[in-house]
C-alpha positions as semicolon CSV with decimal commas, in nm:
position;residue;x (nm);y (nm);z (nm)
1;X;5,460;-1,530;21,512
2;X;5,335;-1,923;21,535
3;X;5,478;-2,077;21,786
4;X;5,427;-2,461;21,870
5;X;5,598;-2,616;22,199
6;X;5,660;-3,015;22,222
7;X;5,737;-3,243;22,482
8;X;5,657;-3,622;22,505
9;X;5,310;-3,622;22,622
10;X;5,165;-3,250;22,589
11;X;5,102;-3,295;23,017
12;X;5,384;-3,099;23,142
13;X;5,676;-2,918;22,956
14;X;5,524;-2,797;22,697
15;X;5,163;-2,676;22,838
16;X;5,372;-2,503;23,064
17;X;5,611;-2,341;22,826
18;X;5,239;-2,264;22,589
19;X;5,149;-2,053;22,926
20;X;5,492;-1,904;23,047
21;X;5,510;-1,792;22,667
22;X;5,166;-1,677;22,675
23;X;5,219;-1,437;23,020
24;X;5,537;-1,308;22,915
25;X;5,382;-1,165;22,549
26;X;5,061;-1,068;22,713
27;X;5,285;-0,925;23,016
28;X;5,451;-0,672;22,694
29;X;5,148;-0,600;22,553
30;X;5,243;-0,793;22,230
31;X;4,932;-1,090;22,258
32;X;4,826;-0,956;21,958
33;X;5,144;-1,070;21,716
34;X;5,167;-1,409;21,877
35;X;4,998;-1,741;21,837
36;X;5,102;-2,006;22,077
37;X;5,021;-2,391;22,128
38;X;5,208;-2,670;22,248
39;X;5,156;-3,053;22,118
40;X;5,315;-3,407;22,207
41;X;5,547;-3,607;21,991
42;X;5,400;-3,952;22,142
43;X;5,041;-4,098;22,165
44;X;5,083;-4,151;22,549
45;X;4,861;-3,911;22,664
46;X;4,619;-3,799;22,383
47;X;4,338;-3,612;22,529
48;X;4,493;-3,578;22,886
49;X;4,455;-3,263;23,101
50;X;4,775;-3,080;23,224
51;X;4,949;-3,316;23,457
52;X;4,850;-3,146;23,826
53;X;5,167;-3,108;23,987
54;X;5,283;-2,841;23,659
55;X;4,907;-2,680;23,737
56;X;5,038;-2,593;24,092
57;X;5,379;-2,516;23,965
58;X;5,209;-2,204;23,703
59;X;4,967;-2,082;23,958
60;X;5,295;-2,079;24,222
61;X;5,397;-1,866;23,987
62;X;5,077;-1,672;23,918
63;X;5,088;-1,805;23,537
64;X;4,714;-1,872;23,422
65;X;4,642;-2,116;23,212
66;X;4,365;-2,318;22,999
67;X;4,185;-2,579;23,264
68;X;4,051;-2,731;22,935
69;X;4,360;-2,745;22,740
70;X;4,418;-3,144;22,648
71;X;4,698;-3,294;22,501
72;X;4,725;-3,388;22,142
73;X;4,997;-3,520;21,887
74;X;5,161;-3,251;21,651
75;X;5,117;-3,328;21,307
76;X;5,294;-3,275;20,966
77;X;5,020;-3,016;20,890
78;X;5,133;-2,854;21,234
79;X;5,465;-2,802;21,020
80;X;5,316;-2,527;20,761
81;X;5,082;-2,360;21,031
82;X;5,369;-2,258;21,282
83;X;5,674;-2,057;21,231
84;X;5,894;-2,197;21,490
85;X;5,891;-2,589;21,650
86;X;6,002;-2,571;21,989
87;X;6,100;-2,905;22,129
88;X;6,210;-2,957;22,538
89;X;6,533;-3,238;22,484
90;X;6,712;-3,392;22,251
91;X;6,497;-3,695;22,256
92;X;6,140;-3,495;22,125
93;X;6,407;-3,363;21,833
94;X;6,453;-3,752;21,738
95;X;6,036;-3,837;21,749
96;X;5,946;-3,576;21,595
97;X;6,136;-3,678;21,275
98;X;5,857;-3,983;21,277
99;X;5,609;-3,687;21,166
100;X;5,800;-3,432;21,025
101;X;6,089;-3,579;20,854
102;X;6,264;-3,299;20,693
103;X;6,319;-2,939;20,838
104;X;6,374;-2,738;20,534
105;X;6,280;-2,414;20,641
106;X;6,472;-2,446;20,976
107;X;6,197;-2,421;21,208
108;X;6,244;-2,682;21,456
109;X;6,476;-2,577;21,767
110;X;6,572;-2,682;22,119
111;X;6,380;-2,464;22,372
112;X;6,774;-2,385;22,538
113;X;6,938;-2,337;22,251
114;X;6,801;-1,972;22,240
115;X;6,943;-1,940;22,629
116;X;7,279;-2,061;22,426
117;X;7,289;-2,407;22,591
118;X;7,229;-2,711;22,361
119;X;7,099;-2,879;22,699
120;X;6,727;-3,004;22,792
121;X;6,513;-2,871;23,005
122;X;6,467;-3,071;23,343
123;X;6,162;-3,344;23,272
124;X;5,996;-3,328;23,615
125;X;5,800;-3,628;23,504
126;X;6,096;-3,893;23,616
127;X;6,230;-3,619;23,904
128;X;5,865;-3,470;24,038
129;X;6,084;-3,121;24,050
130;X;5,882;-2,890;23,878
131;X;6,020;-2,583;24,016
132;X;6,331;-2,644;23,797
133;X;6,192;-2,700;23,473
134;X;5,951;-2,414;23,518
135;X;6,326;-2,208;23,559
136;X;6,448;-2,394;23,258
137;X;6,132;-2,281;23,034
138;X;6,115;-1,964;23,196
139;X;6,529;-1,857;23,114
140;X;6,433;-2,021;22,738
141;X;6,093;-1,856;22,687
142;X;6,269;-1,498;22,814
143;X;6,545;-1,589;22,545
144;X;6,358;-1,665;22,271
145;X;6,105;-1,370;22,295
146;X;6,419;-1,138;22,301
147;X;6,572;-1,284;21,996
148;X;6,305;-1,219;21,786
């Protein structure tokens, strides 16, 4: 399974869903069947390292990640390579139409809509509360991985 995480930058949702996803599969012993990135839907911070605050956030939470992971834009190639799109709100499901315009095979989804809430998670960017969206990615990365 291919699984690509967006947010709006690629600095803080979504690295941190890449890496909660990444412990929980490694945690089962299932690395092995699982490929997982995470990209932006925005320019805004191309090439930009995990925003520190979610750095301290994962290791609070003794979640390694990549130190060198940088952010990047998804692409419509990014479309055939992964199996499932997982955007972080509503408003990453409306930019990412700019690059991927049609959804035939029904791979893009709302990171909450597998913890059966159409909600998004908490952006700590505008609230600095990291804690909560780390909750929020962990209940929808625990979902997820259960309903496949």
């Amino acid at each position: 399974m291919r699984i690509l995480f967006v947010c709006h930058g690629n600095i803080c949702r979504s690295p941190m869903a890449e890496f909660v996803l990444k412990a929980l599969v490694k945690a089962k012993g299932i690395e092995d069947q699982y490929y997982i990135e995470s990209a932006a839907v925005t320019t805004d911070e191309l090439g930009n390292p995990i925003y520190p605050p979610a750095k301290r956030c994962l290791s609070q939470h003794g979640v390694s990640f990549d130190p060198a992971k940088r952010a990047r834009q998804i692409t419509r190639a990014d479309y055939d390579l992964f199996d499932r799109i997982i955007c972080m709100d509503a408003s990453n499901m409306r930019l990412i139409r700019r690059i991927i315009p049609s959804d035939p095979d029904g791979k893009i989804h709302l990171l909450m809509s597998y913890a059966g809430s159409g909600r998004d998670v908490a952006d700590p960017w505008y609230t600095g509360d990291f804690e909560t969206a780390f909750q929020d990615i962990l209940t929808g990365c625990e979902a997820m991985l259960n309903s496949f």
